[in-house]
Coordinates of C-alpha atoms and ligand atoms in Angstrom, one line a residue:
X10 CA 27.2 100.5 -18.5
X11 CA 23.8 100.6 -16.9
X12 CA 21.5 98.2 -18.7
X13 CA 19.0 97.2 -16.2
X14 CA 15.7 98.7 -18.0
X15 CA 16.7 97.0 -21.1
X16 CA 17.3 93.7 -19.4
X17 CA 13.7 94.1 -17.9
X18 CA 12.2 95.2 -20.6
X19 CA 13.9 91.8 -22.8
X20 CA 12.3 89.4 -20.1
X21 CA 9.1 91.1 -20.9
X22 CA 10.0 90.8 -24.1
X23 CA 10.4 87.1 -24.5
X24 CA 6.9 86.4 -23.4
X25 CA 5.4 88.1 -26.1
X26 CA 7.6 87.8 -29.5
X27 CA 10.0 85.1 -30.4
X28 CA 13.3 85.7 -29.0
X29 CA 11.6 89.0 -28.1
X30 CA 12.5 90.7 -31.3
X31 CA 10.4 91.7 -34.4
X32 CA 13.5 91.1 -36.7
X33 CA 16.3 88.1 -35.7
X34 CA 19.7 89.8 -35.6
X35 CA 18.3 92.5 -33.0
X36 CA 18.2 89.5 -30.5
X37 CA 21.4 90.0 -30.3
X38 CA 22.6 86.2 -30.1
X39 CA 25.6 85.9 -31.9
X40 CA 27.1 88.6 -30.0
X41 CA 26.2 87.2 -26.7
X42 CA 23.9 90.5 -25.7
X43 CA 21.0 91.4 -24.2
X44 CA 19.3 93.6 -27.2
X45 CA 18.7 97.3 -25.7
X46 CA 15.8 99.3 -25.5
X47 CA 15.4 102.5 -27.2
X48 CA 14.2 105.1 -26.1
X49 CA 15.0 108.1 -28.9
X50 CA 17.1 108.7 -31.2
X51 CA 17.9 112.4 -32.2
X52 CA 20.9 113.4 -35.1
X53 CA 23.7 110.7 -34.7
X54 CA 23.1 109.3 -32.0
X55 CA 20.9 106.9 -30.1
X56 CA 19.6 106.3 -26.6
X57 CA 18.5 103.4 -24.6
X58 CA 16.0 103.2 -22.1
X59 CA 18.9 103.7 -19.3
X60 CA 19.6 106.6 -20.6
X61 CA 22.7 105.6 -22.2
X62 CA 23.9 107.8 -25.4
X63 CA 25.8 105.5 -28.4
X64 CA 26.9 107.3 -31.8
X65 CA 25.1 105.1 -34.3
X66 CA 26.4 103.5 -36.9
X67 CA 23.2 100.9 -37.3
X68 CA 21.0 104.0 -38.3
X69 CA 17.9 101.1 -38.6
X70 CA 20.1 99.3 -41.1
X71 CA 20.1 102.0 -43.6
X72 CA 17.4 104.4 -44.0
X73 CA 19.2 107.1 -41.9
X74 CA 21.3 107.9 -44.5
X75 CA 20.1 112.0 -42.8
X76 CA 20.8 110.6 -39.6
X77 CA 17.4 110.5 -36.9
X78 CA 14.6 112.7 -36.8
X79 CA 16.0 114.9 -40.0
X80 CA 13.3 118.1 -39.4
X81 CA 12.3 118.1 -42.9
X82 CA 11.1 114.1 -43.0
X83 CA 9.6 114.9 -39.8
X84 CA 7.7 118.2 -40.7
X85 CA 6.4 116.6 -44.0
X86 CA 5.1 113.6 -41.9
X87 CA 3.4 115.7 -39.2
X88 CA 2.1 117.8 -42.2
X89 CA 0.7 114.4 -44.0
X90 CA -0.7 113.0 -40.7
X91 CA -3.0 116.0 -40.8
X92 CA -4.8 114.6 -43.8
X93 CA -5.2 111.3 -42.7
X94 CA -3.2 108.5 -42.2
X95 CA -4.2 105.8 -45.1
X96 CA -6.3 106.3 -48.0
X97 CA -5.9 102.9 -49.5
X98 CA -6.4 105.5 -52.8
X99 CA -4.5 107.2 -55.2
X100 CA -2.7 110.8 -54.1
X101 CA -0.4 113.0 -55.6
X102 CA 2.2 112.3 -53.7
X103 CA 2.5 109.1 -55.1
X104 CA 3.4 110.6 -58.6
X105 CA 6.1 113.1 -57.1
X106 CA 8.1 110.3 -55.5
X107 CA 7.7 108.4 -58.3
X108 CA 9.0 111.2 -60.4
X109 CA 11.9 111.8 -58.2
X110 CA 12.7 108.4 -57.9
X111 CA 12.9 107.9 -62.2
X112 CA 14.5 111.1 -62.2
X113 CA 17.5 110.0 -60.5
X114 CA 16.7 106.4 -61.8
X115 CA 15.9 106.9 -64.9
X116 CA 16.4 103.1 -65.4
X117 CA 13.1 102.3 -63.3
X118 CA 10.8 103.6 -66.5
X119 CA 7.4 102.9 -64.7
X120 CA 7.0 101.6 -60.9
X121 CA 5.0 99.8 -57.9
X122 CA 5.2 101.4 -54.7
X123 CA 5.1 98.5 -51.6
X124 CA 6.1 98.6 -48.2
X125 CA 8.7 96.5 -47.4
X126 CA 12.2 95.4 -49.3
X127 CA 11.0 91.6 -49.5
X128 CA 7.9 92.6 -50.9
X129 CA 9.7 94.9 -53.6
X130 CA 12.1 92.0 -54.5
X131 CA 9.4 89.1 -54.9
X132 CA 7.3 91.2 -56.7
X133 CA 10.2 92.3 -59.0
X134 CA 11.1 88.3 -59.7
X135 CA 6.9 87.7 -60.2
X136 CA 7.0 90.6 -63.1
X137 CA 10.7 89.3 -64.5
X138 CA 8.6 85.4 -64.4
X139 CA 5.4 86.5 -66.0
X140 CA 7.7 88.9 -68.4
X141 CA 9.9 86.2 -69.9
X142 CA 7.4 83.5 -68.9
X143 CA 10.5 81.4 -67.6
X144 CA 10.5 80.1 -64.4
X145 CA 14.4 80.4 -63.2
X146 CA 15.7 82.8 -61.2
X147 CA 19.7 83.4 -60.5
X148 CA 21.0 84.5 -57.5
X149 CA 24.0 84.9 -55.4
X150 CA 25.5 82.9 -52.4
X151 CA 25.1 85.3 -49.2
X152 CA 22.8 88.0 -51.1
X153 CA 19.9 88.5 -49.0
X154 CA 16.6 89.3 -50.9
X155 CA 14.3 89.4 -48.3
X156 CA 12.6 86.6 -46.8
X157 CA 10.2 84.9 -49.5
X158 CA 10.0 81.9 -50.0
X159 CA 11.9 81.5 -52.7
X160 CA 14.8 83.9 -51.9
X161 CA 15.9 81.7 -48.8
X162 CA 18.4 80.0 -49.9
X163 CA 21.9 80.9 -49.2
X164 CA 20.6 83.9 -47.8
X165 CA 23.0 86.4 -45.8
X166 CA 22.1 88.8 -43.1
X167 CA 19.9 87.2 -40.0
X168 CA 20.5 83.5 -41.7
X169 CA 23.8 84.1 -41.8
X170 CA 24.3 85.7 -38.2
X171 CA 22.3 83.0 -36.9
X172 CA 24.1 80.3 -38.6
X173 CA 20.7 79.1 -40.3
X174 CA 21.1 77.2 -43.5
X175 CA 18.1 77.8 -45.6
X176 CA 14.2 78.2 -43.5
X177 CA 12.5 75.5 -42.5
X178 CA 8.6 76.1 -43.8
X179 CA 9.6 76.4 -47.2
X180 CA 8.8 73.4 -49.3
X181 CA 11.9 72.4 -51.5
X182 CA 8.9 72.5 -54.3
X183 CA 8.9 76.5 -53.9
X184 CA 13.1 76.7 -54.3
X185 CA 13.3 74.1 -57.3
X186 CA 13.5 76.9 -59.7
X187 CA 16.6 79.1 -57.4
X188 CA 19.2 78.5 -58.7
X189 CA 22.9 80.0 -56.8
X190 CA 25.9 80.8 -58.1
X191 CA 28.6 82.4 -56.2
X192 CA 29.3 86.2 -56.0
X193 CA 31.8 87.6 -58.2
X194 CA 32.6 84.4 -60.0
X195 CA 32.0 84.7 -63.2
X196 CA 32.4 81.2 -64.0
X197 CA 29.6 79.9 -61.9
X198 CA 27.6 81.8 -63.4
X199 CA 28.4 81.1 -67.2
X200 CA 28.1 77.4 -66.1
X201 CA 24.4 78.0 -64.9
X202 CA 23.4 79.9 -68.2
X203 CA 24.8 76.9 -70.0
X204 CA 22.8 74.6 -68.6
X205 CA 19.7 76.0 -68.0
X206 CA 20.3 79.2 -70.0
X207 CA 16.1 79.0 -72.1
X208 CA 15.0 78.8 -68.8
X209 CA 16.2 81.4 -66.6
X210 CA 14.0 84.6 -65.8
X211 CA 16.3 86.7 -64.7
X212 CA 19.4 87.2 -62.1
X213 CA 18.7 89.1 -58.9
X214 CA 21.8 90.2 -57.5
X215 CA 23.0 93.4 -54.5
X216 CA 25.2 95.4 -56.9
X217 CA 27.1 96.3 -53.9
X218 CA 26.6 92.9 -51.4
X219 CA 26.0 94.1 -47.8
X220 CA 24.1 91.0 -45.9
X221 CA 27.6 88.9 -45.9
X222 CA 28.7 92.3 -44.6
X223 CA 30.2 94.8 -47.4
X224 CA 31.3 93.0 -50.4
X225 CA 32.0 95.1 -53.4
X226 CA 31.9 93.5 -56.6
X227 CA 35.1 92.9 -58.7
X228 CA 35.8 95.3 -61.5
X229 CA 33.4 93.8 -64.2
X230 CA 31.9 91.7 -62.8
X231 CA 28.0 93.9 -62.5
X232 CA 28.9 94.1 -66.6
X233 CA 29.5 90.8 -66.8
X234 CA 26.1 90.1 -65.8
X235 CA 24.2 92.6 -67.8
X236 CA 25.7 91.0 -70.9
X237 CA 25.0 87.6 -69.6
X238 CA 21.7 88.1 -69.0
X239 CA 21.1 90.1 -72.5
X240 CA 22.3 87.4 -74.3
X241 CA 20.0 85.0 -73.1
X242 CA 17.1 87.1 -73.2
X243 CA 16.8 87.1 -69.7
X244 CA 16.5 90.1 -66.9
X245 CA 18.5 91.6 -64.4
X246 CA 17.3 92.5 -61.5
X247 CA 19.5 94.7 -59.0
X248 CA 18.7 94.6 -55.2
X249 CA 19.0 98.7 -54.2
X250 CA 17.2 98.3 -51.1
X251 CA 20.5 99.0 -49.3
X252 CA 22.7 100.3 -52.2
X253 CA 19.4 103.0 -53.4
X254 CA 20.3 106.5 -52.8
X255 CA 23.1 105.1 -50.4
X256 CA 26.5 104.6 -52.7
X257 CA 25.0 107.6 -54.7
X258 CA 21.8 109.4 -55.7
X259 CA 21.5 107.1 -58.9
X260 CA 21.8 104.7 -56.7
X261 CA 24.7 101.8 -57.1
X262 CA 23.5 101.5 -60.9
X263 CA 24.5 105.0 -61.5
X264 CA 27.7 104.3 -59.2
X265 CA 29.5 101.5 -61.3
X266 CA 28.1 102.4 -64.5
X267 CA 25.8 99.4 -65.1
X268 CA 21.7 99.5 -66.1
X269 CA 19.7 96.6 -64.7
X270 CA 16.0 95.9 -66.1
X271 CA 14.5 96.1 -62.9
X272 CA 15.5 97.9 -59.6
X273 CA 14.2 97.3 -56.0
X274 CA 14.3 100.2 -53.6
X275 CA 13.1 100.4 -49.7
X276 CA 14.9 101.7 -46.6
X277 CA 16.5 105.2 -47.4
X278 CA 13.4 105.5 -49.9
X279 CA 11.3 105.7 -47.2
X280 CA 12.8 108.4 -45.4
X281 CA 12.8 106.3 -42.2
X282 CA 9.1 105.2 -42.8
X283 CA 7.7 101.5 -44.2
X284 CA 8.1 102.0 -48.0
X285 CA 9.4 99.6 -51.0
X286 CA 10.1 100.1 -55.0
X287 CA 10.0 97.6 -57.6
X288 CA 10.4 98.9 -61.3
X289 CA 12.2 99.2 -64.5
X290 CA 11.4 98.7 -68.4
X291 CA 8.0 99.8 -69.2
X292 CA 7.6 96.7 -71.5
X293 CA 8.0 95.0 -68.0
X294 CA 6.0 96.4 -65.8
X295 CA 3.2 96.7 -68.4
X296 CA 3.1 93.1 -67.7
X297 CA 1.8 93.7 -63.8
X298 CA -1.9 94.1 -63.1
X299 CA -4.1 96.0 -64.0
X300 CA -2.3 96.4 -67.1
X301 CA -1.1 92.7 -67.3
X302 CA -1.3 89.7 -65.5
X303 CA 1.3 89.7 -63.4
X304 CA -1.0 89.8 -59.8
X305 CA 0.9 92.3 -57.0
X306 CA -1.6 94.6 -54.5
X307 CA -1.3 95.9 -51.1
X308 CA -3.5 97.8 -48.9
X309 CA -1.2 100.3 -47.1
X310 CA 0.7 100.3 -50.6
X311 CA 1.5 104.5 -51.4
X312 CA 0.4 105.1 -47.9
X313 CA 0.4 108.7 -47.9
X314 CA 2.7 109.4 -44.6
X315 CA 4.9 106.8 -45.9
X316 CA 5.0 108.8 -49.1
X317 CA 5.6 112.0 -47.6
X318 CA 8.7 111.1 -46.1
X319 CA 10.2 109.9 -48.9
X320 CA 9.7 112.3 -50.9
X321 CA 11.5 114.9 -48.0
X322 CA 14.4 112.7 -47.6
X323 CA 14.8 112.5 -51.4
X324 CA 14.3 116.0 -51.9
X325 CA 16.8 117.0 -49.3
X326 CA 19.4 114.3 -50.8
X327 CA 19.1 115.7 -54.2
X328 CA 19.3 119.2 -53.3
X329 CA 22.6 118.4 -51.3
X330 CA 25.5 118.5 -54.1
X331 CA 27.9 117.4 -51.7
X332 CA 26.5 115.3 -49.5
X333 CA 27.7 112.1 -50.8
X334 CA 31.5 113.4 -50.8
X335 CA 31.2 114.0 -47.5
X336 CA 29.6 110.6 -46.4
X337 CA 32.5 109.2 -48.4
X338 CA 34.9 111.5 -47.1
X339 CA 33.4 110.3 -42.9
X340 CA 33.9 106.5 -43.7
X341 CA 37.3 106.4 -45.6
X342 CA 38.1 108.0 -42.0
X343 CA 36.5 105.3 -40.5
X344 CA 38.7 102.8 -43.0
X345 CA 42.0 104.6 -42.0
X346 CA 41.2 104.0 -38.3
X347 CA 40.8 100.3 -39.0
X348 CA 43.8 100.4 -41.2
X349 CA 46.0 101.5 -38.0
X350 CA 44.2 98.8 -35.6
X351 CA 45.4 96.0 -38.6
X352 CA 41.8 95.0 -39.0
X353 CA 40.6 94.0 -42.7
X354 CA 37.8 95.6 -43.6
X355 CA 35.3 96.1 -46.7
X356 CA 34.5 99.7 -47.6
X357 CA 31.9 100.8 -50.7
X358 CA 31.1 104.5 -50.1
X359 CA 29.0 104.8 -46.8
X360 CA 29.3 101.4 -46.3
X361 CA 31.8 99.3 -44.0
X362 CA 32.5 96.0 -42.4
X363 CA 35.5 94.8 -40.5
X364 CA 36.6 91.0 -41.0
X365 CA 38.0 88.6 -38.5
X366 CA 40.1 86.8 -41.0
X367 CA 43.2 87.3 -42.7
X368 CA 41.6 86.6 -46.4
X369 CA 40.5 89.2 -48.5
X370 CA 36.6 89.0 -48.1
X371 CA 35.0 88.7 -52.3
X372 CA 32.2 86.4 -51.8
X373 CA 29.6 83.8 -49.0
X374 CA 32.6 81.5 -48.3
X375 CA 35.3 84.0 -47.9
X376 CA 32.7 86.0 -45.5
X377 CA 32.3 82.8 -43.6
X378 CA 35.3 82.9 -42.4
X379 CA 35.4 85.7 -40.6
X380 CA 35.9 84.5 -36.6
X381 CA 32.9 85.5 -35.2
X382 CA 33.7 85.2 -31.9
X383 CA 36.0 88.5 -32.6
X384 CA 33.9 90.2 -34.3
X385 CA 31.5 89.7 -31.0
X386 CA 34.5 90.8 -29.0
X387 CA 34.6 94.0 -31.2
X388 CA 30.9 94.7 -31.1
X389 CA 31.0 94.9 -27.3
X390 CA 34.6 97.2 -27.1
X391 CA 32.1 99.9 -29.7
X392 CA 29.3 99.4 -27.2
X393 CA 31.1 100.1 -24.3
X394 CA 32.7 102.6 -25.8
X395 CA 29.3 104.5 -26.7
X396 CA 29.4 103.1 -30.5
X397 CA 26.2 101.3 -31.5
X398 CA 27.4 98.9 -34.3
X399 CA 25.4 96.1 -36.0
X400 CA 25.0 93.0 -33.7
X401 CA 26.0 90.9 -36.7
X402 CA 29.3 90.1 -38.4
X403 CA 27.4 89.7 -41.6
X404 CA 25.7 93.0 -41.7
X405 CA 26.6 96.9 -42.6
X406 CA 28.1 100.0 -40.3
X407 CA 26.3 103.0 -42.1
X408 CA 27.8 106.6 -42.1
X409 CA 25.2 109.0 -42.2
X410 CA 25.1 112.9 -42.7
X411 CA 24.4 113.6 -38.8
X412 CA 27.5 112.1 -38.2
X413 CA 29.6 114.9 -37.3
X414 CA 33.7 115.2 -37.4
X415 CA 33.7 114.5 -34.1
X416 CA 31.7 111.6 -34.0
X417 CA 33.7 110.5 -36.7
X418 CA 37.0 111.6 -34.9
X419 CA 36.2 109.7 -31.5
X420 CA 34.8 106.4 -33.6
X421 CA 38.1 106.2 -35.4
X422 CA 40.1 107.0 -31.9
X423 CA 38.2 104.5 -30.4
X424 CA 38.3 101.8 -33.3
X425 CA 42.1 102.2 -33.6
X426 CA 43.2 101.6 -30.4
X427 CA 41.4 98.0 -30.3
X428 CA 43.4 95.1 -29.7
X429 CA 42.1 91.8 -29.7
Ligands
HOZ508 N1 17.1 92.1 -43.0 C1 17.7 93.6 -42.1 C2 19.3 94.1 -42.4 N2 19.9 93.5 -43.7 C3 17.4 93.4 -41.0 C4 17.0 94.4 -40.2 C5 16.3 94.4 -38.8 O1 16.6 93.6 -37.9 O2 15.8 95.6 -38.3

């Protein structure tokens, strides 16, 4: 595989950006590789600047559920561009997108459009605190909720990948109100509520964790979180930045049948453009300015181009009644090939992660037992065989509707022949 041009560009990039990248995992350090520089992508494929073609299971870390460059999304974006790139003012598309979201995720009775998952989560937590007049937030070890100060505690994703325990630059006082519990462990949550119950504003959780690798919730875990928050006057926030419109059209809350008070969305909802959302119970959202005293704002919020992409993507998902079944079948096939190769993996819907530990991965500590050196070998093997996966043990493989049967069967063959 010739990657000369990528290597040259990376050297150049290193002069300007920390680690040569704009998001740490992309630096490929944990898999000891030079990042590939991408030239273009179409459908299920991604092409680097050296002309190598790969079947893409990163899908831009989730948004591309329809594959790259879906024609309806592209068309919508082109049309929107003709009308101007940003208004910083109200427009009709915002209402259309809000309606589409609410129709499919009815718990989002009122919502706000923002620009990134980090911003959505930060704002949702602020709304929860404002509504409850309480300060403490419960999060789970290994769950990643973006990079806002208060939530960078035992977070997954890039921090786990790069072995960064907690971020420097976050004053201790900023995380004093962040309590951590163990994912899938009810007792650890009960203990926090026994000790701090009256001060806990909310629990925030990835309903299916996907930033310590994919770790589905145990039967009854989300229901338990729903009950304990209700009993204690706290709110339940589902961070559905990854699972929203991914596990089902109604997100993880529909998939698992548990309704949170607040939800955050990102990735798919923007159709590949920077757009995210937070929302939920009307009475909570009415605390947000200008109705209430919880402040949150943004120049590019509701950006017309991003909104048009989101509308087109959601309409395409909504129209295609078999799409989620198809995704599930494809991911199931990939899982079968992993089984055939004797690999330990977790799968939920179209999200998968292979772990290199004999133990079942159910939380942060079992995820961390995975041998990252072995993962790096798996990653390189896939890449050499034209398969592009996330360069991190602690991220997910994403299946898209653009993956053809041929793509899947080829990938299955490659995976099933993997040996260490
Ligand atoms: N937090 C993202 C994955 N869960 C990282 C995305 C990126 O590096 O682009």
